[in-house]
PDB file of C-alpha atoms and ligand atoms in Angstrom:
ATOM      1  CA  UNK A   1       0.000   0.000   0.000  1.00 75.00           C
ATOM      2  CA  UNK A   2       0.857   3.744  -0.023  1.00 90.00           C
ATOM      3  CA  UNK A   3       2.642   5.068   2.995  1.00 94.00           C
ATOM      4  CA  UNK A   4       2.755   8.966   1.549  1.00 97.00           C
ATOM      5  CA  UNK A   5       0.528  10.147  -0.767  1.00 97.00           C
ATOM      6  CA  UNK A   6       1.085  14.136  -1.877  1.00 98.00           C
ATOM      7  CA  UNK A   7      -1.671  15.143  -4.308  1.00 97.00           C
ATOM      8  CA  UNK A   8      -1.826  18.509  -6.087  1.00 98.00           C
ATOM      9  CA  UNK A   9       0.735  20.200  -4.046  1.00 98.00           C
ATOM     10  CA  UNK A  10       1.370  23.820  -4.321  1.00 98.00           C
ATOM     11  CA  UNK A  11       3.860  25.964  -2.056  1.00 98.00           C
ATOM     12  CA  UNK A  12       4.385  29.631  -2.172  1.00 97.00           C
ATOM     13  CA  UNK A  13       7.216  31.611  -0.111  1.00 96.00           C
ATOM     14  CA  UNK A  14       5.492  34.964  -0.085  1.00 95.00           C
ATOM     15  CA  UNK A  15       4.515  35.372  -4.238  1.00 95.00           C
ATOM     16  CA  UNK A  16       7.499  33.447  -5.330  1.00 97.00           C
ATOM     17  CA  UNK A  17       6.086  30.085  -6.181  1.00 98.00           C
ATOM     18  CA  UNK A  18       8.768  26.948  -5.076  1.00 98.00           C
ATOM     19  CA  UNK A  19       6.451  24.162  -5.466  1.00 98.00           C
ATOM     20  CA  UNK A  20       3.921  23.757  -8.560  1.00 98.00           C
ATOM     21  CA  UNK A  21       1.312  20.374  -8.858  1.00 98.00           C
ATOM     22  CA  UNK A  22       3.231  17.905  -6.947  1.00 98.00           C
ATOM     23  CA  UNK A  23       1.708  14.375  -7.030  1.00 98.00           C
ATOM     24  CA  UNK A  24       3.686  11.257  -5.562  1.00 98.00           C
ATOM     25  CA  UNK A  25       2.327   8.272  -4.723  1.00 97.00           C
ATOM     26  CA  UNK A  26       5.163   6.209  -2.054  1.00 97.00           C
ATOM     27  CA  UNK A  27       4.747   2.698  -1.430  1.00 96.00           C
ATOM     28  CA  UNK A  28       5.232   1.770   1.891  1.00 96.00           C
ATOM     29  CA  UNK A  29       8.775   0.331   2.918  1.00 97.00           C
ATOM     30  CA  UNK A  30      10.656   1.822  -0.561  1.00 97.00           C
ATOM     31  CA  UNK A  31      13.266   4.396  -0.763  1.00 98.00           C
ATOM     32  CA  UNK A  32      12.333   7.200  -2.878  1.00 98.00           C
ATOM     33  CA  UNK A  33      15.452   9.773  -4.193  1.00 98.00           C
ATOM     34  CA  UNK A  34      14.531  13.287  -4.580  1.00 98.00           C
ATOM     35  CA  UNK A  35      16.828  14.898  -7.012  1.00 97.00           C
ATOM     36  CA  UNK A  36      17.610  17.858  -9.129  1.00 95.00           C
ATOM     37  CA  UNK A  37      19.714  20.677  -8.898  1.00 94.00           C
ATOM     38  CA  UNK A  38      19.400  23.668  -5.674  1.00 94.00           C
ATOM     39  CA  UNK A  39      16.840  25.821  -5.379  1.00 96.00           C
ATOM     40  CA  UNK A  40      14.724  23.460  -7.282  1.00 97.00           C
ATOM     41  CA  UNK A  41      11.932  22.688  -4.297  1.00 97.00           C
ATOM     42  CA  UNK A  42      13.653  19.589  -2.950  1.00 97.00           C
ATOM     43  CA  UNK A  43      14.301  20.578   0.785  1.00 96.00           C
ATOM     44  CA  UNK A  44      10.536  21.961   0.681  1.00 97.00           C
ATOM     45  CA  UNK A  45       9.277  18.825  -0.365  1.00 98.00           C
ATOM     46  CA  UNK A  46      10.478  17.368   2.458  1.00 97.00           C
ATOM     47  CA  UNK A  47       9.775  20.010   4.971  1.00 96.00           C
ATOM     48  CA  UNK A  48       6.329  19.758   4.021  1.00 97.00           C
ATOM     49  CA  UNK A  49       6.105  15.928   4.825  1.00 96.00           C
ATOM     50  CA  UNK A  50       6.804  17.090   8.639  1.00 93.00           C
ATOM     51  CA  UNK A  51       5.461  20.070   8.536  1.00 94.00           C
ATOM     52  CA  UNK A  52       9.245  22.070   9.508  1.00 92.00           C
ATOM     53  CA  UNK A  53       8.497  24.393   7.277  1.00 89.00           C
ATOM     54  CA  UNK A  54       5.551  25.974   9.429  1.00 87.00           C
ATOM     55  CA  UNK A  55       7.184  28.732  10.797  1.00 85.00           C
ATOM     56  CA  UNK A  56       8.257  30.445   8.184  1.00 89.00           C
ATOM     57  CA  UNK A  57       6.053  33.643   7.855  1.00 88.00           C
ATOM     58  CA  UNK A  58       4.347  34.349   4.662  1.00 94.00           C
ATOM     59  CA  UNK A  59       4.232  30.398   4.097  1.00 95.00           C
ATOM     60  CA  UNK A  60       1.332  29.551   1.957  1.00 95.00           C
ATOM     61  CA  UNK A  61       0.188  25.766   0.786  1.00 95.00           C
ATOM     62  CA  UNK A  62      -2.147  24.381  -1.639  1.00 96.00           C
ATOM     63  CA  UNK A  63      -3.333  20.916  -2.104  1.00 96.00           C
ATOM     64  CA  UNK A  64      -3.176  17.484   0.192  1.00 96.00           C
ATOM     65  CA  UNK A  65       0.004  15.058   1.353  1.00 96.00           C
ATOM     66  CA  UNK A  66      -1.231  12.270   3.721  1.00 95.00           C
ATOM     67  CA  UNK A  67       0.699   9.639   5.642  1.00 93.00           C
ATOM     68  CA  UNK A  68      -1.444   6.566   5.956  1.00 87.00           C
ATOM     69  CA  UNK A  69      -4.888   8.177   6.474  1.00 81.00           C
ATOM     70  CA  UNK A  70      -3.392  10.912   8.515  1.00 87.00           C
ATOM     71  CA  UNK A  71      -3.982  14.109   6.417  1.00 92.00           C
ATOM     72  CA  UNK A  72      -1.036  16.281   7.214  1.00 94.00           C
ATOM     73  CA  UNK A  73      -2.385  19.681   6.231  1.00 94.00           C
ATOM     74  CA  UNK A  74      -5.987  18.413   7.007  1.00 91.00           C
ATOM     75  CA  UNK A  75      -7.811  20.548  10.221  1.00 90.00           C
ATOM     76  CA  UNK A  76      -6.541  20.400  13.552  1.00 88.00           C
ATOM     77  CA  UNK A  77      -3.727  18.320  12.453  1.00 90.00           C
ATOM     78  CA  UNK A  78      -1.460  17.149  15.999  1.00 91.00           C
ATOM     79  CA  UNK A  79       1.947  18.542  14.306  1.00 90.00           C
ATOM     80  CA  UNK A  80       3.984  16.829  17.285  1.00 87.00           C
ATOM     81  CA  UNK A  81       1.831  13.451  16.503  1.00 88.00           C
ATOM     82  CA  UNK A  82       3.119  13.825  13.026  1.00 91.00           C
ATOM     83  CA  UNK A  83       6.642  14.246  13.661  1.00 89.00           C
ATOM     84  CA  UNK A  84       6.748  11.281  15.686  1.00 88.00           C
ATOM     85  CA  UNK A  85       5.991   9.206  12.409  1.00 91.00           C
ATOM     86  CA  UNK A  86       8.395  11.338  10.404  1.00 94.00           C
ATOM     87  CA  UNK A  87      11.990  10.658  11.835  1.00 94.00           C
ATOM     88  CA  UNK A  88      14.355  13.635  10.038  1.00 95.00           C
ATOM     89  CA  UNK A  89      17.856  13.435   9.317  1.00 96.00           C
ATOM     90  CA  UNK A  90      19.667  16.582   8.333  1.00 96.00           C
ATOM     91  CA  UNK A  91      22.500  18.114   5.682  1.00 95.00           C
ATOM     92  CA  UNK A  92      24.910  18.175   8.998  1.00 95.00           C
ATOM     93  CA  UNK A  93      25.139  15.950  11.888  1.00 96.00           C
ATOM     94  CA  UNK A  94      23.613  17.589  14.638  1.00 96.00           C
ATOM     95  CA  UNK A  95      24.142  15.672  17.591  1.00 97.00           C
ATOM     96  CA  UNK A  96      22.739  17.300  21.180  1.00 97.00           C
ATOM     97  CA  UNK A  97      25.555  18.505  23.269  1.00 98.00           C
ATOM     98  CA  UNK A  98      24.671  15.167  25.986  1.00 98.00           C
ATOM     99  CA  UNK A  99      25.618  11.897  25.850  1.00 98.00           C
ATOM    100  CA  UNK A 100      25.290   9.017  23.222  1.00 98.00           C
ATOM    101  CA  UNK A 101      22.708   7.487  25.785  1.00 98.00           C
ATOM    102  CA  UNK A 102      20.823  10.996  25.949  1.00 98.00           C
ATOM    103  CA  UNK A 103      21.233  11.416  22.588  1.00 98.00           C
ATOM    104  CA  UNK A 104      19.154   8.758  21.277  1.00 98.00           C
ATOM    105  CA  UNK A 105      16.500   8.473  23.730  1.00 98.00           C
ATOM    106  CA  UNK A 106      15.958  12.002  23.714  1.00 96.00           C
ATOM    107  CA  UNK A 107      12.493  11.914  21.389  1.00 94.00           C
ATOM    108  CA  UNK A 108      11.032   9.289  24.493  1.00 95.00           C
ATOM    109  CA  UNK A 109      12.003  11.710  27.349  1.00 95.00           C
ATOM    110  CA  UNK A 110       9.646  14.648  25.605  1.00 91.00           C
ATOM    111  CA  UNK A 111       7.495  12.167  24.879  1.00 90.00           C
ATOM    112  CA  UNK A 112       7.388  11.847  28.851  1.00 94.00           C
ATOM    113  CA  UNK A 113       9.169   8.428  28.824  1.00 96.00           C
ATOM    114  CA  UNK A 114      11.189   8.079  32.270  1.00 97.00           C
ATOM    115  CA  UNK A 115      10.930   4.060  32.634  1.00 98.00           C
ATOM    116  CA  UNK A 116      14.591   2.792  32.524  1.00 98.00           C
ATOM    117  CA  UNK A 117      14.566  -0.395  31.180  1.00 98.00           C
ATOM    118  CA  UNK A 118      12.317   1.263  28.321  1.00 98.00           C
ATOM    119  CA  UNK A 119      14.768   4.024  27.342  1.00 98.00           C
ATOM    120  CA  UNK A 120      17.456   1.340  27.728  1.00 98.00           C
ATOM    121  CA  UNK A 121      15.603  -1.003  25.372  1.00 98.00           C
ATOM    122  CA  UNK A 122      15.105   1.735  23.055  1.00 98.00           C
ATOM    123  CA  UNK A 123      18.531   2.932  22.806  1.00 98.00           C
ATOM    124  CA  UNK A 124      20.132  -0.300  22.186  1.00 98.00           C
ATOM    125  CA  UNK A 125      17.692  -1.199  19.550  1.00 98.00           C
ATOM    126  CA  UNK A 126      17.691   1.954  17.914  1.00 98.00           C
ATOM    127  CA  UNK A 127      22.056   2.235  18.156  1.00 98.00           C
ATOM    128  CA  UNK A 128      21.615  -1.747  16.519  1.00 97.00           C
ATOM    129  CA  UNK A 129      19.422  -0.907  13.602  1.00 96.00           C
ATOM    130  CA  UNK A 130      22.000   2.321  12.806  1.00 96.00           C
ATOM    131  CA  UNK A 131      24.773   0.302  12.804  1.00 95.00           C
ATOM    132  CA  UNK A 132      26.351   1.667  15.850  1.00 97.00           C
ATOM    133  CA  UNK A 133      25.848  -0.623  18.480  1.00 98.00           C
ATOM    134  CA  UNK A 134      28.891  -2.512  18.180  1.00 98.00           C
ATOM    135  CA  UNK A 135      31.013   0.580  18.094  1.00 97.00           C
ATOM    136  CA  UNK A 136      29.882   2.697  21.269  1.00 98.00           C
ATOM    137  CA  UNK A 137      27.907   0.192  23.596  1.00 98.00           C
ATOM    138  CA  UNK A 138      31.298   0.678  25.922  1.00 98.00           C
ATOM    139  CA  UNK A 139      30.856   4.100  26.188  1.00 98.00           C
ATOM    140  CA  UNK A 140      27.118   5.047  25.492  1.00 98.00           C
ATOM    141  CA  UNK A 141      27.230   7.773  28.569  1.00 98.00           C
ATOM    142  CA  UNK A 142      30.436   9.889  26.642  1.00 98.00           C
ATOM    143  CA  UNK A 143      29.208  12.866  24.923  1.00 98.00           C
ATOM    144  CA  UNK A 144      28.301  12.877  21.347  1.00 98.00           C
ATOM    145  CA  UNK A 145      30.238  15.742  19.666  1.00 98.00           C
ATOM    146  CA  UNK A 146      33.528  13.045  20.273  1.00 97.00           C
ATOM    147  CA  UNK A 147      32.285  10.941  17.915  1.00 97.00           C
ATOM    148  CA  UNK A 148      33.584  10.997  14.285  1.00 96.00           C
ATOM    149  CA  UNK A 149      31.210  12.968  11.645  1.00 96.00           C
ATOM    150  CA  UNK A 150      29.935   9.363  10.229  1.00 96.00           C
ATOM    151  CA  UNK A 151      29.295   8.472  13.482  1.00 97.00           C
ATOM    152  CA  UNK A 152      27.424  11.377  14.580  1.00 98.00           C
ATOM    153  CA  UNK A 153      25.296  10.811  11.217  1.00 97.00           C
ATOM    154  CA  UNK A 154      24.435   7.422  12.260  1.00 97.00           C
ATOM    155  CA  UNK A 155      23.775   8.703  15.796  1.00 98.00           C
ATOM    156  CA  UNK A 156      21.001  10.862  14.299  1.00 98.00           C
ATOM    157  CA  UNK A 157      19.639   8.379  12.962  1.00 97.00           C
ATOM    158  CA  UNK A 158      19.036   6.629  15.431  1.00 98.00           C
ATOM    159  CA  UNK A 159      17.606   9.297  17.623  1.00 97.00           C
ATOM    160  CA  UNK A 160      15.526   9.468  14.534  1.00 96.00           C
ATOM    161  CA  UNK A 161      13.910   6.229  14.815  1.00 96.00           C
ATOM    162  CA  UNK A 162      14.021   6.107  18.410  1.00 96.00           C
ATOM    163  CA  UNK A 163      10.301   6.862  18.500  1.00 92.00           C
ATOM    164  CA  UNK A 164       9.543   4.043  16.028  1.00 92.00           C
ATOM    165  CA  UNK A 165       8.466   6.298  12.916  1.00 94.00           C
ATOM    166  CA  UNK A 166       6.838   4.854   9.966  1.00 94.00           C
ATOM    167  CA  UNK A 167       8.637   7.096   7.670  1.00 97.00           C
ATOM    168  CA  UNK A 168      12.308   8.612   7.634  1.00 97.00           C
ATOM    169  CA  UNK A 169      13.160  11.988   5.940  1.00 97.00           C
ATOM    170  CA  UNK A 170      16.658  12.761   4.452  1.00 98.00           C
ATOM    171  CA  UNK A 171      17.791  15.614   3.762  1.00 97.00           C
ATOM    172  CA  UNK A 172      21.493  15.378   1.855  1.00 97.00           C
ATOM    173  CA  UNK A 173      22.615  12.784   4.801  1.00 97.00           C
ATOM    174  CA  UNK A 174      25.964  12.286   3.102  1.00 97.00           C
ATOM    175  CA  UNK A 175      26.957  15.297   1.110  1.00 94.00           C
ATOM    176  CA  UNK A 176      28.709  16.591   5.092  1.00 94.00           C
ATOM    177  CA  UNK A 177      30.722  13.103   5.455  1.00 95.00           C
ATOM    178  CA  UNK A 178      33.801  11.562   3.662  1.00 96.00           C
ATOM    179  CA  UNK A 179      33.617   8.741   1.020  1.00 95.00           C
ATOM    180  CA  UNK A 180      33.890   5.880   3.594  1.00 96.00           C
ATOM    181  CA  UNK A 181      31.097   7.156   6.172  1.00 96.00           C
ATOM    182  CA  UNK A 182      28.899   8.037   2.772  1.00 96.00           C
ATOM    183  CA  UNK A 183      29.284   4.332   2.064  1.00 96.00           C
ATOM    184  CA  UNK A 184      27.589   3.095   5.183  1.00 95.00           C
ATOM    185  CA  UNK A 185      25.380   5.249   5.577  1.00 96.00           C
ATOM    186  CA  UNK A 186      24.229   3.982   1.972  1.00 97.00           C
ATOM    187  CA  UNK A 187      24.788   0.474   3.240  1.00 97.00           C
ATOM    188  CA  UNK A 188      22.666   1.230   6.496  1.00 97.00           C
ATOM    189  CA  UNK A 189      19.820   2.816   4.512  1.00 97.00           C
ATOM    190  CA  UNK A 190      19.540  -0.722   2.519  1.00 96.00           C
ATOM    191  CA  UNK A 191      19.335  -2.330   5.885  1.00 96.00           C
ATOM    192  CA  UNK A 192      16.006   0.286   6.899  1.00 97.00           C
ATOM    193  CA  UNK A 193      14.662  -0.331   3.482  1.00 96.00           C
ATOM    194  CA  UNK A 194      11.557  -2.155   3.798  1.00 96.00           C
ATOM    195  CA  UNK A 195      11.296  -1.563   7.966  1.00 96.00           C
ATOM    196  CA  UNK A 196      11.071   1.942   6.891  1.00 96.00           C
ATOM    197  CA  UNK A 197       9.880   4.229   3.975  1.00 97.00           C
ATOM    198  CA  UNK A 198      12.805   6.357   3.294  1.00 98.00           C
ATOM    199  CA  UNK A 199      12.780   9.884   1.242  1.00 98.00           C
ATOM    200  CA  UNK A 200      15.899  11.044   0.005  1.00 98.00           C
ATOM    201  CA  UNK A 201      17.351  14.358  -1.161  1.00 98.00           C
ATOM    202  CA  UNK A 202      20.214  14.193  -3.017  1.00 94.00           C
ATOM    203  CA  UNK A 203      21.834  15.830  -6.047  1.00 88.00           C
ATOM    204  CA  UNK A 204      24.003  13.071  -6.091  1.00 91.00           C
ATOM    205  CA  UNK A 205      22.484  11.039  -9.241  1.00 93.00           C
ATOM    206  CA  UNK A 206      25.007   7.871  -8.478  1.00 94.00           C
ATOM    207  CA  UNK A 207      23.728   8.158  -4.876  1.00 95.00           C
ATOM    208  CA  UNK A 208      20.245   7.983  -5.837  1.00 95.00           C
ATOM    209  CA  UNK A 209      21.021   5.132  -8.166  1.00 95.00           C
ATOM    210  CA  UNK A 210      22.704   3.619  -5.472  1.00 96.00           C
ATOM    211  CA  UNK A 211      20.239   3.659  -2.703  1.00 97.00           C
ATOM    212  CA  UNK A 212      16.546   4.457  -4.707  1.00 97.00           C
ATOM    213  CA  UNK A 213      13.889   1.801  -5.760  1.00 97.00           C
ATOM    214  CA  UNK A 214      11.914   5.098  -6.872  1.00 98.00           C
ATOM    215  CA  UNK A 215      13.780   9.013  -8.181  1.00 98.00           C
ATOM    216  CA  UNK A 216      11.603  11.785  -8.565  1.00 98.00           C
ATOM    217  CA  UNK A 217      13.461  14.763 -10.653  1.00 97.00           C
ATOM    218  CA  UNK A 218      12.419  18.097  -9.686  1.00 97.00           C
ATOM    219  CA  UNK A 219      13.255  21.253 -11.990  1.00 98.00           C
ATOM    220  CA  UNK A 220      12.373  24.638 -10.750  1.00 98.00           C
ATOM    221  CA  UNK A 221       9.904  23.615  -8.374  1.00 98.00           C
ATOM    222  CA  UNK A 222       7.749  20.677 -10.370  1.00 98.00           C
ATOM    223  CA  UNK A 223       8.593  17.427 -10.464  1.00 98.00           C
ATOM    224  CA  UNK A 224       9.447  16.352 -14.075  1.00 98.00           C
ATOM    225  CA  UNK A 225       9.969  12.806 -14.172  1.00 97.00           C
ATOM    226  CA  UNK A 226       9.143  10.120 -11.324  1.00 97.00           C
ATOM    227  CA  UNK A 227       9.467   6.661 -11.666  1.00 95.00           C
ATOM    228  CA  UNK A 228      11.465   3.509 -11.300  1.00 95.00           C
ATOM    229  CA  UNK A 229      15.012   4.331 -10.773  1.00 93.00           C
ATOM    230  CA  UNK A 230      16.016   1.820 -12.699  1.00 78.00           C
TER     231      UNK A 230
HETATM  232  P1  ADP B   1      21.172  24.140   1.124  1.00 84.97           P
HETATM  233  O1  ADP B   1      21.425  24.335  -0.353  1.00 84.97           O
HETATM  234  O2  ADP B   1      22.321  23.535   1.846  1.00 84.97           O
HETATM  235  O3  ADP B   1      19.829  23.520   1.413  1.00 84.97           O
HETATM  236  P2  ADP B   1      20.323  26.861   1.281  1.00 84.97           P
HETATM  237  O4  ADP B   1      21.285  27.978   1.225  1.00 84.97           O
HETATM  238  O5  ADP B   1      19.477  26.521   0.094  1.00 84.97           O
HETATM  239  O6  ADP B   1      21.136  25.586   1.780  1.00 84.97           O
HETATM  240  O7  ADP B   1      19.312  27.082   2.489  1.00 84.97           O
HETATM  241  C1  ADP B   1      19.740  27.280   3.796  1.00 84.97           C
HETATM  242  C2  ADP B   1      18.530  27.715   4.619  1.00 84.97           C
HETATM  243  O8  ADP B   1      18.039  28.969   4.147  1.00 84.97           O
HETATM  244  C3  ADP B   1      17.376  26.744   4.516  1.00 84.97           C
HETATM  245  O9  ADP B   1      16.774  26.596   5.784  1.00 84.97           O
HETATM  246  C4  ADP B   1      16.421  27.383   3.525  1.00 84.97           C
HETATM  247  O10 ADP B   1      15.069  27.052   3.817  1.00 84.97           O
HETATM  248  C5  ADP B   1      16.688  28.855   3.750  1.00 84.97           C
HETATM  249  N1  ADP B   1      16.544  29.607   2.487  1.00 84.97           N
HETATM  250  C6  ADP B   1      16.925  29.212   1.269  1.00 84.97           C
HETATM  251  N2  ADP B   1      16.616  30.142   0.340  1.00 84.97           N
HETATM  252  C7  ADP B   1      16.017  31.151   1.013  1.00 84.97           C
HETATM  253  C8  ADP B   1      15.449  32.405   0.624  1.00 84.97           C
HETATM  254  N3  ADP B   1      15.400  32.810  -0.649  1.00 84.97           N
HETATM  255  N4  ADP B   1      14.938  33.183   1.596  1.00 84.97           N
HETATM  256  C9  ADP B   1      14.955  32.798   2.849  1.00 84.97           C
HETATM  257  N5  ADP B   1      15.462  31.612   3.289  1.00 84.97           N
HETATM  258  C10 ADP B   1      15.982  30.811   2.374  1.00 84.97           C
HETATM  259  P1  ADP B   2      16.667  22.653  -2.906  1.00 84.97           P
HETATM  260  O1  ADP B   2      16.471  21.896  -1.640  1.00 84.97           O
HETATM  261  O2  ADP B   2      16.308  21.879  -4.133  1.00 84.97           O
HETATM  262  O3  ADP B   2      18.037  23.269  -3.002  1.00 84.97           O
HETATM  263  P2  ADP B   2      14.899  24.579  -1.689  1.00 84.97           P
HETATM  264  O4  ADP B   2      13.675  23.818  -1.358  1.00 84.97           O
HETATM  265  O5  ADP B   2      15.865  24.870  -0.600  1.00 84.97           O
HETATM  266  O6  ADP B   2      15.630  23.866  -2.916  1.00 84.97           O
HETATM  267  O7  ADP B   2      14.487  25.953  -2.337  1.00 84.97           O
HETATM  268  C1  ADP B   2      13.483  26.058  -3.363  1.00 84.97           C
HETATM  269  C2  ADP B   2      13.231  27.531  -3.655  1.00 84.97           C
HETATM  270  O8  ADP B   2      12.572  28.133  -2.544  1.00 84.97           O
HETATM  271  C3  ADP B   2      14.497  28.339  -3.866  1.00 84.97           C
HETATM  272  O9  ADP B   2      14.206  29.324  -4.842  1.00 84.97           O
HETATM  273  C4  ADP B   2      14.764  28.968  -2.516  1.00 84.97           C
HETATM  274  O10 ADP B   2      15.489  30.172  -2.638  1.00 84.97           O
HETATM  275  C5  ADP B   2      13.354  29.205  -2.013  1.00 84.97           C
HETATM  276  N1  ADP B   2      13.283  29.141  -0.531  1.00 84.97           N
HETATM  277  C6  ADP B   2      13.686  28.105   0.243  1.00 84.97           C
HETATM  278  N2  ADP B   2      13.449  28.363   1.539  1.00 84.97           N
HETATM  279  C7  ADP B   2      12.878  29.592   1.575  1.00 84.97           C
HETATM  280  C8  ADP B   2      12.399  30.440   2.616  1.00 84.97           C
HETATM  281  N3  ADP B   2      12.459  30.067   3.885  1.00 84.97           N
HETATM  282  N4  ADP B   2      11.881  31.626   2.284  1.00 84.97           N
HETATM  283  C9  ADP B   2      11.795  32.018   0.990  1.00 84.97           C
HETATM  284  N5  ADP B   2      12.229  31.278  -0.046  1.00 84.97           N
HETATM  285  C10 ADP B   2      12.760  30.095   0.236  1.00 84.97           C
END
């Protein structure tokens, strides 16, 4: 079935125009790769799937993206509700100024989560499916900012599935890190594939290859070809 499903989307930044009749239909469990060059509506595109973009003044939408029946635009929307099936991974690793531990439990302590042996459960299974159990189970109460940048990457990734969400958001996860920590991060997003539906950006057309069941190519704000990436 469909996990995201963006019909008809518009997006305006004051007059200027960034997104024009977006329709995607994303199977539940694929990767898609959002690509094209900058400035061409990418990073909107994913804003919009967790709603980051809402505090930008002048901000106005058109049209209808739902997750699963949840209508993300749709009246009285719970914005936090949403976010905690949208994990997001950013551009640069931004790892909280705490410890590993800290770090990736963090979305269950706002959630109100103080049970120990739930927070440890949750970080252990969240540092396993990012790769990074093996590597700082030693030393999960050292702060974050010593790890190395691939590290940190992984880290935020899993902080961003700590809360279990149906769908994780990239935004250029690699284009910060070196060759080798590009590679697994690749490598870790075919291990998510399928427990996870992934969205991509890239402009990184090997990358997308790479990593993509589904590209969508987006030129000055539409989205001009979207298929198969093979
Ligand atoms: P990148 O190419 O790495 O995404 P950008 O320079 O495009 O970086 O954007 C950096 C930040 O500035 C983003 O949060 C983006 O939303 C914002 N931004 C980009 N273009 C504009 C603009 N014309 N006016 C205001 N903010 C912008
Ligand atoms: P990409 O991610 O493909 O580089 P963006 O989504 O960042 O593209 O930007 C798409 C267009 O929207 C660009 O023209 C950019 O300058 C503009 N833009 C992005 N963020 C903002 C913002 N916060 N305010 C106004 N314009 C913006």
């Amino acid at each position: 079935g469909s996990a995201l499903d963006i019909r008809d989307f518009n997006l305006w930044y004051g007059k200027s125009q960034a997104l024009h009749d977006i329709n995607m239909e994303i199977q539940k469990g694929s990767v898609t790769a959002l690509i094209g060059p900058s400035g061409c509506g990418k990073s909107t595109l994913l804003r919009c799937l967790n709603r980051m973009n809402d505090l930008i003044d002048d901000l106005r939408i058109d049209g209808q993206i739902q997750v699963g029946d949840f209508d993300i635009y749709g009246p009285g929307v719970d914005v936090i509700a949403l976010r905690k099936r949208m994990g997001m991974v950013f551009q640069k690793p931004n790892p909280f100024a705490m410890s590993i531990y800290d770090n990736v439990v963090y979305p269950l302590r706002v959630d109100g989560v103080t049970k120990r042996s739930v927070l440890d459960e949750t970080c252990e299974r969240a540092l396993r499916s990012a790769a990074l159990w093996d590597e700082v189970k030693d030393r999960l109460k050292e702060s974050a900012l010593g790890m190395s940048g691939g590290q940190q990457q992984r880290l935020c990734i899993a902080r961003g599935i700590a809360s279990d969400p149906e769908v994780l958001l990239m935004d250029e996860p690699c284009s910060a890190l070196d060759p080798i920590a590009t590679l697994k991060i690749e490598e870790l997003i075919h291990q998510l594939r399928g427990h996870y539906t992934i969205v991509i950006v890239t402009h990184n057309m090997q990358q997308a290859a790479r990593v993509s069941d589904n590209t969508g190519f987006m030129y000055l704000g539409r989205l001009i070809e979207y298929g198969d990436t093979n």
